[in-house]
PDB file of C-alpha atoms in Angstrom:
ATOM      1  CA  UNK E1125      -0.002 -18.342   3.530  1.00 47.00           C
ATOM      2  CA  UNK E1126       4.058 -18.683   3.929  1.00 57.00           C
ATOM      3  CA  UNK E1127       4.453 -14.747   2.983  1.00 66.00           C
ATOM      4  CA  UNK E1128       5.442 -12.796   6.259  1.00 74.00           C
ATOM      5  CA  UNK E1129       5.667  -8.760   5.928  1.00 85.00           C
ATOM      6  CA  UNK E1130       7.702  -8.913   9.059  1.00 85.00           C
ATOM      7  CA  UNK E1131      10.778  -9.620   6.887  1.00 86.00           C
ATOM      8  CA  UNK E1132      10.281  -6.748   4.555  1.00 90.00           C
ATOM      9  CA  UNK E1133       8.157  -3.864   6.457  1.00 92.00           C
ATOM     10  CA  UNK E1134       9.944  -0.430   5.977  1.00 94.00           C
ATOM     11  CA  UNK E1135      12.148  -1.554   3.219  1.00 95.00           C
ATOM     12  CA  UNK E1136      12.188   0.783   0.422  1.00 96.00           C
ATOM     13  CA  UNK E1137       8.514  -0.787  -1.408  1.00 96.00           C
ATOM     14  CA  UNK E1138       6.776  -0.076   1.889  1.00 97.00           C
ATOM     15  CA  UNK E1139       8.294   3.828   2.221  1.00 97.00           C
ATOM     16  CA  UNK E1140       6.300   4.040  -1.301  1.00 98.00           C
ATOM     17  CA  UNK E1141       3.630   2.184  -0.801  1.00 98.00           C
ATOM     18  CA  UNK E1142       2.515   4.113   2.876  1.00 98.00           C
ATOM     19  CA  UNK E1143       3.891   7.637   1.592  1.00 98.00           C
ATOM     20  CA  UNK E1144       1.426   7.543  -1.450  1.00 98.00           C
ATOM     21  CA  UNK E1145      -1.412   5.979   0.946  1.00 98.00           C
ATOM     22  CA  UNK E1146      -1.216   8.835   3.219  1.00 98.00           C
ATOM     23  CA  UNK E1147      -1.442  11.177   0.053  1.00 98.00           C
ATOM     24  CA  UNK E1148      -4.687   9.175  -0.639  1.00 98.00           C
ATOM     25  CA  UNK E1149      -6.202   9.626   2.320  1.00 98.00           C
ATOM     26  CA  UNK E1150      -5.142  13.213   3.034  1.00 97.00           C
ATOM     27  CA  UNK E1151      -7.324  13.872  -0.194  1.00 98.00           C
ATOM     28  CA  UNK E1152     -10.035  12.234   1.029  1.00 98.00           C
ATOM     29  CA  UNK E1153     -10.165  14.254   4.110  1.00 98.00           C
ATOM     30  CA  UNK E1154     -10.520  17.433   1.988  1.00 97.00           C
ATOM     31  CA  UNK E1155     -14.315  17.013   2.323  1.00 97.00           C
ATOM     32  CA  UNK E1156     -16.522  16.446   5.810  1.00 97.00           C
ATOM     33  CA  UNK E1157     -18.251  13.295   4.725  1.00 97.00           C
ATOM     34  CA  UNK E1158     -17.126  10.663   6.357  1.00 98.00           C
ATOM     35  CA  UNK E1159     -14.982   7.851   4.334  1.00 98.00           C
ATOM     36  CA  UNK E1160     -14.295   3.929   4.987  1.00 98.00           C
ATOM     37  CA  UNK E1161     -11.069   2.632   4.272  1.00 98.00           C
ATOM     38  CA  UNK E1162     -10.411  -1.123   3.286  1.00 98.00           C
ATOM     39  CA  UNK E1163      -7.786  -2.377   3.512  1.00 98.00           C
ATOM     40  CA  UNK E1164      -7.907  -6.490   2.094  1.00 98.00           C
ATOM     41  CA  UNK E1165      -4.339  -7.668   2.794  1.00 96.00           C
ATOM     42  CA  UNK E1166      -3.484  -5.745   6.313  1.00 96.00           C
ATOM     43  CA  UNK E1167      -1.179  -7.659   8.109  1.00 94.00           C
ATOM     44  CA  UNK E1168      -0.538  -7.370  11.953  1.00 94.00           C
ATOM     45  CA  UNK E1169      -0.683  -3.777  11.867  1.00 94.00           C
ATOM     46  CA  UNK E1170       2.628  -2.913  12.923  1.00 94.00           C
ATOM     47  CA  UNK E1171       5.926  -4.575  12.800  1.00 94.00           C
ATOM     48  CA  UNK E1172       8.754  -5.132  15.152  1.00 93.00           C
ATOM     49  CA  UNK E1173      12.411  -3.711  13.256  1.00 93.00           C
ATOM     50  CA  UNK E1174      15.022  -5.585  16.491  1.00 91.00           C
ATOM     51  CA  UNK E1175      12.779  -8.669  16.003  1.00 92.00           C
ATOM     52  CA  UNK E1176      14.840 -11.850  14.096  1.00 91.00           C
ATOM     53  CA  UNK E1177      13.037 -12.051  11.044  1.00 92.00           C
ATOM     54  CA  UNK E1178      13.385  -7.920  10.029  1.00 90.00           C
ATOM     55  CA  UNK E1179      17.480  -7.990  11.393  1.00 91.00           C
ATOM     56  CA  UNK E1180      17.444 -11.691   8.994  1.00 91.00           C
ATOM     57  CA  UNK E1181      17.009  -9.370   5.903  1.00 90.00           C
ATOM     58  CA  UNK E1182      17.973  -5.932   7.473  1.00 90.00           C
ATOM     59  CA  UNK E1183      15.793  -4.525   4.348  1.00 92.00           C
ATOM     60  CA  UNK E1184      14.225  -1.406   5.930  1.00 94.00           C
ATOM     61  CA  UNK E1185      18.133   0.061   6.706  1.00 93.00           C
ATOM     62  CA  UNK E1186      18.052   0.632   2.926  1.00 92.00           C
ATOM     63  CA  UNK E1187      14.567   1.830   3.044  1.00 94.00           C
ATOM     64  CA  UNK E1188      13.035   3.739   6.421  1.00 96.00           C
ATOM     65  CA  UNK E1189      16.287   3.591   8.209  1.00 94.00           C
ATOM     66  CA  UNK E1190      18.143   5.252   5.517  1.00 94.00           C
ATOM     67  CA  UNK E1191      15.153   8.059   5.245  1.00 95.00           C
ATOM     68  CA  UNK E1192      14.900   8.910   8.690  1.00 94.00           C
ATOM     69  CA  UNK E1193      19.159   9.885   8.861  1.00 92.00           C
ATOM     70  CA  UNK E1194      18.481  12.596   6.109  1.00 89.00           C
ATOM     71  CA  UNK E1195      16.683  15.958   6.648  1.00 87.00           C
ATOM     72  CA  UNK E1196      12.967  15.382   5.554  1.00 82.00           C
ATOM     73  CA  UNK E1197      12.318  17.020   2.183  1.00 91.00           C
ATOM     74  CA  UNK E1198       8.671  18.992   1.947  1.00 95.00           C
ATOM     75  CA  UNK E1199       6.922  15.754   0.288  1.00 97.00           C
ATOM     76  CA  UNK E1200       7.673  13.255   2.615  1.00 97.00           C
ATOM     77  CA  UNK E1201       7.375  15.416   5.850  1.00 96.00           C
ATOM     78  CA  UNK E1202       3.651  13.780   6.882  1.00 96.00           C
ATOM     79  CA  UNK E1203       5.406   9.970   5.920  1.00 97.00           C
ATOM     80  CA  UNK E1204       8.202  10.787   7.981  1.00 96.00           C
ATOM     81  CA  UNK E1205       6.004  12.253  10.309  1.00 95.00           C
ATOM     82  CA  UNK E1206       3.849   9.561  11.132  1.00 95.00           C
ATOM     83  CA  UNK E1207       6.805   7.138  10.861  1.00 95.00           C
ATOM     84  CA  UNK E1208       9.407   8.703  13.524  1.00 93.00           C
ATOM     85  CA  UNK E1209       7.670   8.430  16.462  1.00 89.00           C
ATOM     86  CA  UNK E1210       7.184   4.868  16.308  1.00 85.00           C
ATOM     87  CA  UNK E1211      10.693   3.699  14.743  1.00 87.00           C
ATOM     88  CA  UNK E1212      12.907   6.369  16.874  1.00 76.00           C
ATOM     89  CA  UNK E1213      11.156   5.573  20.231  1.00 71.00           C
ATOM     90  CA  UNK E1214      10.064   1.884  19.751  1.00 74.00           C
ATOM     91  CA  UNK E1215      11.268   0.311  16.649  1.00 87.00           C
ATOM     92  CA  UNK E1216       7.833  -0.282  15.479  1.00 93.00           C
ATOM     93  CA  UNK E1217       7.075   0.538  11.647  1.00 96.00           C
ATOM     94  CA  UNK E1218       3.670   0.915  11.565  1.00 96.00           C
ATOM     95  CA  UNK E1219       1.378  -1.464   8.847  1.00 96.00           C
ATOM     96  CA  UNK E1220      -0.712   0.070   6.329  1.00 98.00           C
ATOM     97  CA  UNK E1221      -4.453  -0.567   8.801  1.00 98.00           C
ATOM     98  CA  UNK E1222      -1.973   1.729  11.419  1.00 97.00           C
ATOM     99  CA  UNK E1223      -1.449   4.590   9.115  1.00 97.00           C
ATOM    100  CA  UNK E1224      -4.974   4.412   7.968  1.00 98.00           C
ATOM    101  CA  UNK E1225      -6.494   4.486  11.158  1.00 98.00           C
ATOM    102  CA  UNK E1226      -4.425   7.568  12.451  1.00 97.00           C
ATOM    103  CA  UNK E1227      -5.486   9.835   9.744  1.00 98.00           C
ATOM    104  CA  UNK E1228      -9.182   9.410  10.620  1.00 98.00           C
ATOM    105  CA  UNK E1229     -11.811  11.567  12.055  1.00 98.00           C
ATOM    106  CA  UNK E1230     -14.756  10.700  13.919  1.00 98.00           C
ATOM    107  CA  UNK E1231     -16.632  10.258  11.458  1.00 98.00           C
ATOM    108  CA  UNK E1232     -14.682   7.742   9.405  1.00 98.00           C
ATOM    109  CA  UNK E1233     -13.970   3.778   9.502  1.00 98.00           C
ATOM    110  CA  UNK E1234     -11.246   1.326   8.852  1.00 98.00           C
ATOM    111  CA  UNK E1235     -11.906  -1.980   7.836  1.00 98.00           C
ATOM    112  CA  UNK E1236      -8.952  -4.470   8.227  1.00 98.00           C
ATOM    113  CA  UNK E1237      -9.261  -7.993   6.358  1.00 98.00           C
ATOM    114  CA  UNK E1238      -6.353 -10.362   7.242  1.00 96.00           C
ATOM    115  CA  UNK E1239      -6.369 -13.851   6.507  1.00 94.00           C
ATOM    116  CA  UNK E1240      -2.849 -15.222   7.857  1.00 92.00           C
ATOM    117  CA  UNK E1241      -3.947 -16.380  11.555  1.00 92.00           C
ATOM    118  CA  UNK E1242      -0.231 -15.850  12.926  1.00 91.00           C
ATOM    119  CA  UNK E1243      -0.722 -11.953  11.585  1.00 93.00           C
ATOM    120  CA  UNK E1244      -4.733 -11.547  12.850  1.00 95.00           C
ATOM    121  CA  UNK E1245      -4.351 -12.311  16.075  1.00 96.00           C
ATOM    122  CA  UNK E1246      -1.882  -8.832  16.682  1.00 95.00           C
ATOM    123  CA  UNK E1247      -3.905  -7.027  14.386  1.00 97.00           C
ATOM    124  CA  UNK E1248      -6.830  -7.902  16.747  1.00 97.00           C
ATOM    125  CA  UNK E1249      -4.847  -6.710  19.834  1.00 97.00           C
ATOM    126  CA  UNK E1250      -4.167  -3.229  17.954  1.00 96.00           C
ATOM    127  CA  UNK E1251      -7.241  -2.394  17.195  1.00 97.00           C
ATOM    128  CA  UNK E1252      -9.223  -3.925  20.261  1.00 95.00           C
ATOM    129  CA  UNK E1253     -12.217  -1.947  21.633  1.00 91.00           C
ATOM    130  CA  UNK E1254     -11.500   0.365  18.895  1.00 97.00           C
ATOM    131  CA  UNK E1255     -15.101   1.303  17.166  1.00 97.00           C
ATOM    132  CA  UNK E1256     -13.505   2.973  14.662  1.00 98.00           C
ATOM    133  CA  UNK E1257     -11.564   0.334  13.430  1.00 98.00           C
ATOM    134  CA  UNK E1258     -13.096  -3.176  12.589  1.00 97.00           C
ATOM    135  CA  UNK E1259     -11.063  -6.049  11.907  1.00 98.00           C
ATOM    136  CA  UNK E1260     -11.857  -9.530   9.953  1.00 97.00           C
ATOM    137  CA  UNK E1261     -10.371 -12.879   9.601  1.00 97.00           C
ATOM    138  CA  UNK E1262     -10.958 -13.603   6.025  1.00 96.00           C
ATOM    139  CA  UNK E1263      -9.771 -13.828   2.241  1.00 95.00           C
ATOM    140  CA  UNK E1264      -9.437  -9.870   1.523  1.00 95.00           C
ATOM    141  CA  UNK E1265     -10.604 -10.752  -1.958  1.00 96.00           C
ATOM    142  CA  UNK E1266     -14.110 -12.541  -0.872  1.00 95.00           C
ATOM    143  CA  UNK E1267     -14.547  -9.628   1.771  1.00 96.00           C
ATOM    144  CA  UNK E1268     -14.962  -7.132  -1.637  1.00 97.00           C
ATOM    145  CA  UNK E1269     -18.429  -8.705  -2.464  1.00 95.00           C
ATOM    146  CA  UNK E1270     -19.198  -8.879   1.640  1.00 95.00           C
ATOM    147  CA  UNK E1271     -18.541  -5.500   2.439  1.00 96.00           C
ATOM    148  CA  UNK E1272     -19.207  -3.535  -0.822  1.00 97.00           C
ATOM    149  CA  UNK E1273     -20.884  -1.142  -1.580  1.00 96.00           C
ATOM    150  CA  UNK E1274     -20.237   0.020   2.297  1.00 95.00           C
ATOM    151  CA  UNK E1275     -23.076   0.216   4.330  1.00 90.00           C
ATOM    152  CA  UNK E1276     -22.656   3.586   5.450  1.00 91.00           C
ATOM    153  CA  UNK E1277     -20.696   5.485   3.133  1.00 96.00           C
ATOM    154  CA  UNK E1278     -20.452   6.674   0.060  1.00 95.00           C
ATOM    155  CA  UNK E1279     -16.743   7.635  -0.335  1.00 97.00           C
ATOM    156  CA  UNK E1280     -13.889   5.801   0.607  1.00 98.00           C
ATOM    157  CA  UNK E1281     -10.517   4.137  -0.731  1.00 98.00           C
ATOM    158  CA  UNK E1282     -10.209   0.539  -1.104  1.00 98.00           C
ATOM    159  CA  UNK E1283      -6.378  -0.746  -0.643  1.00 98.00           C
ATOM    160  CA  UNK E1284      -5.228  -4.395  -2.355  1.00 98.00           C
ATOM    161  CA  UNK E1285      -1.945  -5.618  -0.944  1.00 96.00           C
ATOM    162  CA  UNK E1286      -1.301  -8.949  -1.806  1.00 94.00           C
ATOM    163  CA  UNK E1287       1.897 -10.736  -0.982  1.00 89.00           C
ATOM    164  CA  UNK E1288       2.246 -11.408  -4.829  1.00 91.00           C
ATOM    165  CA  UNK E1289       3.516 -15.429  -3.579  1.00 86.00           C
ATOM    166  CA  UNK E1290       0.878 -17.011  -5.877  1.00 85.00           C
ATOM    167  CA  UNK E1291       1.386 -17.269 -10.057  1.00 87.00           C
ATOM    168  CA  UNK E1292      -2.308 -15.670 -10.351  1.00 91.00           C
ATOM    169  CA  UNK E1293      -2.355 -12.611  -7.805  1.00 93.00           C
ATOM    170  CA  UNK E1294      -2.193 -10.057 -10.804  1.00 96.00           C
ATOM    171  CA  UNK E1295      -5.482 -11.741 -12.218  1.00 96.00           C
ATOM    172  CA  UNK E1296      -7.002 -11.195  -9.099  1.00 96.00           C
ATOM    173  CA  UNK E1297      -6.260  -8.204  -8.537  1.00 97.00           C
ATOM    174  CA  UNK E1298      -7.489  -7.301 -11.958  1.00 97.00           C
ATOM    175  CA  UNK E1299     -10.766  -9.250 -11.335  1.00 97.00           C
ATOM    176  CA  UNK E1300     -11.146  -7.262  -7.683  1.00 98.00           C
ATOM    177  CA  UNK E1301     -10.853  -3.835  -9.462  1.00 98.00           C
ATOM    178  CA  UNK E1302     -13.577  -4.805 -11.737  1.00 97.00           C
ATOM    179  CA  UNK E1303     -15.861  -5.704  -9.088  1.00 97.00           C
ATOM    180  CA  UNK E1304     -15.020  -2.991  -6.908  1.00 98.00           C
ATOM    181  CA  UNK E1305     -15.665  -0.081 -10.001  1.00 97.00           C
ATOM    182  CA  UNK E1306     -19.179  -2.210 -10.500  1.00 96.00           C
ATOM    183  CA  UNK E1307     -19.928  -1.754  -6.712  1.00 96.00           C
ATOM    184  CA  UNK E1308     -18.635   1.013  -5.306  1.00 97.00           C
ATOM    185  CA  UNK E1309     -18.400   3.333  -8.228  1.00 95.00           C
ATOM    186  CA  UNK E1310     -17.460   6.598  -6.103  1.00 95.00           C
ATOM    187  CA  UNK E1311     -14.254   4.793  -4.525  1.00 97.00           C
ATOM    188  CA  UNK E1312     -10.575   5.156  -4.567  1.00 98.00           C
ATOM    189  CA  UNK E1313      -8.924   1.910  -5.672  1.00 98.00           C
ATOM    190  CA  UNK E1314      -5.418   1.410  -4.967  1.00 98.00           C
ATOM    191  CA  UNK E1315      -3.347  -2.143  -5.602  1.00 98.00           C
ATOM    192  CA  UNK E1316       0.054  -2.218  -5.084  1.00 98.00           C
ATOM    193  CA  UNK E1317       2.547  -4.397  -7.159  1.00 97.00           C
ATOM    194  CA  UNK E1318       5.894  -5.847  -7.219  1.00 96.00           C
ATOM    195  CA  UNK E1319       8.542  -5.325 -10.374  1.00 96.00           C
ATOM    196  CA  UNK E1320      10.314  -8.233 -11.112  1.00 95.00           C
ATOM    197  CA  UNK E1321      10.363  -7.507 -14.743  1.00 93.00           C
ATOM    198  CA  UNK E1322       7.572  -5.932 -17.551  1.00 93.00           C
ATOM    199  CA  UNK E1323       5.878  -8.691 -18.818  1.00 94.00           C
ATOM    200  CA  UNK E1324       3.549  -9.629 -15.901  1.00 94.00           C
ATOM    201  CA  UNK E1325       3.278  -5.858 -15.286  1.00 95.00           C
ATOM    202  CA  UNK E1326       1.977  -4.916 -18.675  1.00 95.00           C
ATOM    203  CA  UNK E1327      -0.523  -7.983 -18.923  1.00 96.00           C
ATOM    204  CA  UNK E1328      -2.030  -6.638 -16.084  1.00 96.00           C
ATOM    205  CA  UNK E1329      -3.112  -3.094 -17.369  1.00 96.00           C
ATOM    206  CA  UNK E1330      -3.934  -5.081 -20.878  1.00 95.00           C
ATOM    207  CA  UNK E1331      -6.559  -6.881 -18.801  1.00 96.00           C
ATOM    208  CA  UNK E1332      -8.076  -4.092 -17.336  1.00 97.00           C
ATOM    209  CA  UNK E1333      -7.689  -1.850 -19.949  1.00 95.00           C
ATOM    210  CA  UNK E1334      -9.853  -5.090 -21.588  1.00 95.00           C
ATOM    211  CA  UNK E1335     -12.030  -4.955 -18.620  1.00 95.00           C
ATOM    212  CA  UNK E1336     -13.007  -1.496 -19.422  1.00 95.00           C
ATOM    213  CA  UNK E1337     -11.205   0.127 -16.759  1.00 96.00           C
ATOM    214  CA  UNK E1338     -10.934   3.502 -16.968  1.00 93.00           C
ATOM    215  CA  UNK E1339      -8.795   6.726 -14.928  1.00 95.00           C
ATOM    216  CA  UNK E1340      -5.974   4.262 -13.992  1.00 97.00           C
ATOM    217  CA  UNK E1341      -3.226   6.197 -12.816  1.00 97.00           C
ATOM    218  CA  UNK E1342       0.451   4.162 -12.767  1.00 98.00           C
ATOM    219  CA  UNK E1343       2.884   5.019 -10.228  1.00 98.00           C
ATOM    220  CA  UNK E1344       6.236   3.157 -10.004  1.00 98.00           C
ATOM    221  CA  UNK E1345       9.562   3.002  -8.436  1.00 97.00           C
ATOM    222  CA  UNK E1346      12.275   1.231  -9.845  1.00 96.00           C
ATOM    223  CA  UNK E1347      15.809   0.424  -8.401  1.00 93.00           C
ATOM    224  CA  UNK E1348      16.778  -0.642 -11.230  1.00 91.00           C
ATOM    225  CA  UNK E1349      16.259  -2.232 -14.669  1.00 91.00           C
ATOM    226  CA  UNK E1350      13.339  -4.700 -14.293  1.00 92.00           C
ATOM    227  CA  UNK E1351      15.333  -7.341 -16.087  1.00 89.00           C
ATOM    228  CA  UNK E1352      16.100  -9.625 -13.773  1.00 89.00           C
ATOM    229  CA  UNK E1353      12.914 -11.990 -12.075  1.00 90.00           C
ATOM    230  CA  UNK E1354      14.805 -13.331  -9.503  1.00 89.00           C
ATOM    231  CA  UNK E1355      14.638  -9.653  -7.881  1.00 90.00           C
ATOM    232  CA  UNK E1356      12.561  -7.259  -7.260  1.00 93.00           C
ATOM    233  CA  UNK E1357      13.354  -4.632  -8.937  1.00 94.00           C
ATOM    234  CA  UNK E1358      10.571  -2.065  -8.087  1.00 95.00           C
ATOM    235  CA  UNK E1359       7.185  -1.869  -7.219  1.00 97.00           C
ATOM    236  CA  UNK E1360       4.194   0.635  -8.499  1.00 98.00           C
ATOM    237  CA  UNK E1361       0.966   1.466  -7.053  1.00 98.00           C
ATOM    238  CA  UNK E1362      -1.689   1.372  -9.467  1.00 98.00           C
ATOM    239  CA  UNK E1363      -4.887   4.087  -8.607  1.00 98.00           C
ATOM    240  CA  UNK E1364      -8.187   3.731 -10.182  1.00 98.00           C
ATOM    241  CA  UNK E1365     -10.253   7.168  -9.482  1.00 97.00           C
ATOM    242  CA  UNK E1366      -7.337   9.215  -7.995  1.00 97.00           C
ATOM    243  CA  UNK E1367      -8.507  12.646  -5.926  1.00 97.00           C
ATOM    244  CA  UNK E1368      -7.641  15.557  -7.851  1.00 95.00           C
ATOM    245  CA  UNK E1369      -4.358  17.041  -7.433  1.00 96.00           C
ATOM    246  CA  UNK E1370      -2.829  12.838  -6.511  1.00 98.00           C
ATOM    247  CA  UNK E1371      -1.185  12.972 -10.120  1.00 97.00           C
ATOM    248  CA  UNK E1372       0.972  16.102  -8.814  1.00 97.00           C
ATOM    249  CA  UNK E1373       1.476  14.775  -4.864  1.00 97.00           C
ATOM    250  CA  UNK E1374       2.553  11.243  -6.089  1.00 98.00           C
ATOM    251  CA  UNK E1375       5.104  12.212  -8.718  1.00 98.00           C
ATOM    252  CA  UNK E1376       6.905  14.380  -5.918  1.00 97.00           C
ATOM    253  CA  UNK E1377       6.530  12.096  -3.350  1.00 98.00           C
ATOM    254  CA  UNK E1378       8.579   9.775  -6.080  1.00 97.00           C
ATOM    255  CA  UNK E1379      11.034  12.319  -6.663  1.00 96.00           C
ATOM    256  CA  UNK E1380      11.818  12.599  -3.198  1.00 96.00           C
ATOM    257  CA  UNK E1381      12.106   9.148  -2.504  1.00 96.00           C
ATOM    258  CA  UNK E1382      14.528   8.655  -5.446  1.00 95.00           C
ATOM    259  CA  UNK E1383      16.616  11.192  -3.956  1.00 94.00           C
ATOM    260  CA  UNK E1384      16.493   9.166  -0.220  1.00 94.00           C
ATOM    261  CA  UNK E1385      17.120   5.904  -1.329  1.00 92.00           C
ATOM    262  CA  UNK E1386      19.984   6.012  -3.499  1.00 83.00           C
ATOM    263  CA  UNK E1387      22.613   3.123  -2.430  1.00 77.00           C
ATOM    264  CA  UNK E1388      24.782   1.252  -3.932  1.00 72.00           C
ATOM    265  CA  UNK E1389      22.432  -1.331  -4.870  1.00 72.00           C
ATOM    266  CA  UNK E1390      20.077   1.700  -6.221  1.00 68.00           C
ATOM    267  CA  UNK E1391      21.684   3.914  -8.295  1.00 70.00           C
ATOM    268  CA  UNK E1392      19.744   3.632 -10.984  1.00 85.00           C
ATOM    269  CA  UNK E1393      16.158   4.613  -9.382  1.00 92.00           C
ATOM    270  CA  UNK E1394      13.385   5.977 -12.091  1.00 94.00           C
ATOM    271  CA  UNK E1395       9.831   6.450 -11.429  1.00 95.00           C
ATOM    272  CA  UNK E1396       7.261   6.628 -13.600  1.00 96.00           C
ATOM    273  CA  UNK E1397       3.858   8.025 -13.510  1.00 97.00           C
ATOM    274  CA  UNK E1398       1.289   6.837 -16.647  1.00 95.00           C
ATOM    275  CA  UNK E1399      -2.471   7.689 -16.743  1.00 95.00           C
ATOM    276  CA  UNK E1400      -3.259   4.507 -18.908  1.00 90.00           C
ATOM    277  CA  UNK E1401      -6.927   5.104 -19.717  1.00 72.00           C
ATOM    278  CA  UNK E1402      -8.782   8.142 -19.447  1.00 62.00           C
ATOM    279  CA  UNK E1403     -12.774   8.401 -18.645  1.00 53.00           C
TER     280      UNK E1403
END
């Protein structure tokens, strides 16, 4: 309950954390049937980049900030897109319920879960009157067994975003994607992950590769090394049931980051993409 986004939103783990979530959902809107997105973890919805807390860090310079001074190259252009109107005009970076919610149709629903009461209270206000969008003040990992399998659809993504503050988040995690493949078989899962260093990292995939897990696809952005814990040093986004075609759209969203973000602090970016159990 101490972790606030407002420090980090647009720094270089949220650029690929939203650009592969729009990828997501722009795959899901391949087909007319309506889809649900959830997301557990949402936030406030959008976030404030001249407030104190984002200029205390100044993280999304190195991330956003430092995107949005270069021409956009062809795998970012929808990020950037849906990014520029908000940060240019207001300084708003938008939250991952806010991305979600602009890429659907009639005929689709977001679900917002956010348990932090300073951060529901906004994401109320965003989405107020909104009957496409329905937001709830509660544990995003109890909402899974509430509000799955949805009651009126039968495709959607599911998006885990924890803060990663507590020692046992990755076991969650783990023990939400089991539950989720038991009750909504046909959905996306997506969980994203920090990179301090391997070991935590690889004990999660050996626990759902345990689990019997299956069509996990690995994406991940490094800065640098992951060798030191006191950092972090990367982040990945791991995708159970990816649309066809993700595989292809995430590795050059990657690429194209790695090219954006180089710094001084980053100039040793990798990514890496791993299918680490096949159906």
């Amino acid at each position: 309950m101490n972790y606030r986004h407002i420090y980090h939103a647009g720094n270089f783990a949220d650029c690929m954390k939203h650009a592969l979530l729009l990828a997501l959902i722009k795959a899901l809107k391949r087909k007319p049937a309506g889809f649900v997105v959830l997301d557990t973890h949402a936030g406030c919805g959008r976030y404030d980049l001249s407030s104190e807390e984002a200029e205390k860090t100044g993280e999304w310079r190195a991330g956003i900030g430092q995107l949005l001074e270069q021409p956009a190259s062809a795998p970012l252009t929808d990020y950037l897109d849906a990014v520029r109107p908000n940060v240019q005009d207001r300084q708003r970076y938008p939250g991952s319920p806010a991305f979600a919610r602009a890429e659907l149709r009639p005929q689709d629903q977001l679900i917002a879960c956010e348990l932090h009461p300073e951060d529901v209270r906004p994401l109320r206000r965003l989405f107020h009157a909104d009957p496409q969008a329905a937001v709830h003040h509660r544990d995003g990992y109890q909402a899974l067994r509430a509000l799955l399998p949805p009651k009126d659809f039968k495709r959607g993504l599911v998006l885990i975003d924890p803060p990663f503050e507590k020692p046992d988040d990755f076991a969650r995690c783990a023990e939400a994607i089991t539950l989720i493949r038991t009750r909504f078989r046909a959905g996306i899962v997506a969980v994203w992950y920090p990179i301090k260093h391997r070991t935590p990292v690889r004990a999660f995939y050996t626990a759902l590769q345990d689990a019997g897990i299956r069509d996990m696809l690995a994406c991940e952005f490094l800065l640098r090394p992951p060798v030191d814990p006191s950092r972090l040093n990367g982040c990945g986004l791991l995708v159970v049931n990816a649309p066809f075609g993700f595989e292809d759209d995430a590795r050059n969203i990657l690429q194209a980051l790695a090219t954006g973000l180089r710094s001084p602090d980053a100039e040793n970016i990798q990514i890496n993409i791993e299918r680490l159990a096949e159906e």
